Structures are given as structure tokens and as C-alpha cells.
C-alpha angles and dihedrals in degrees: 000000000000121000125268116277094206136036091240122197113345137161113268115203114241109244135143115276103235100201108081096212092049090048092052092046093048091048092052093049093047092045090055090049092050092049091050092050090046090053090050091050091050093047099043102037104024094231134160108243139180129182124180119188133180118207124223087257091055098255115140125227130184141186115196131174129222097349136327092248093051093047093048093045090050090049093050096044113015094186096056115116118223118248119238094264092051090047090054091048090048092050091050091048090048090052090051091050090051092048092048091047091050090048091049091051090049092050091047089053091049091049091051091049091048092050090049091050091049090050090049092048091048090053090047092050091047090052090047091053091053111074120232092249091058090062097044091104088064093057118110125209093273092050091050091050091050091047091050090052091050091050092048091050091048090049090052092051091048092050091051091048091048092049091051091050092048092048092048092049095047094047092051090053094054099040118094118252116269093241095047094115094059 
């Protein structure tokens, strides 16, 4: 068995990222990942959830489901049941999370399809730029036979066209002029 080509998943020691730009970028990417995971948890397991983050620049971010009050109340007293109003708010918030998640999945699918189409069009344009004779070395015997048939057919059509042009030119030379009677 040949050796691994990548390092794969491995444990990365937690240490401060020294470059400020890299730290901000990493924070943004991880925040998005946390929000996505939080949305999945809410959707799949119908849980109350609250996440509060503070960026390297000091800006605060939060993800709360269904509402801040419900999440804090649940944190303070986990056995408390929600009143009817809070249950309705939670149900509405859950529906919004499901709708937004569905929309996100749809947009991800569209993005994937668009990227695939762009890749296909790039390949098509690249093939168009290359002339057919540049790819002749990639032809197999069947391709060459097909190409030979196409060329023979084209030659036949051109010979017929040439013959018609020659016949038309010779007949117009020998025919009398249209105004010969006058």
C-alpha cells in the first residue's frame, strides 16, 4: 500500500495566531462554522441554544435560538417549562431557522451547479482555442475512421459544388446575350 498523500486530520495545538489579519480571517471562518453547526443542532434536535463570541477586535457576536430570554431562562433553570407565548415564539423561530437552512442549501446547490457550468464552459473554450489538428495525436483508430469518412463526404460535396459552378460558368459563356434581339 502506498503512503498517504496528505497529513489528514490531526490534532493542532491551540495557540494564539500571531498575524493579526490571519487571526481575523480565522475567527470569521470559525464563527461561520459555529453558526452553521448551531443551526443544524436547532433544526435536527429542536434545542434552545445560545452562543456568544467576542472577536479579536472586541466586537461581540451572538447566535440565539429561539430568543435571548428563552435561552437565558433555560440556562438559569433547565427544568423550567416555557409558557404558551414563549412556545409560540420558539416555534416561529424554529420555522425561520428551517426556512433559512433550506434556502442556504438551495443556494449552495446553485453555487455548485454554477461552478460546474463555469468549469465546463472553460473546458469548452479551451478546446475551441485548440485547433482540431493539435489534438490529432489523441485520436484512436475509430476516431480516425470517422474523421476520414467526414473528410470524404466533404470532398464529395465540394466536388459537386465545383462541378455545378463550372457548368454554370460554361453555359453562361455560350448562351446569347439577353438583349441580342434588339
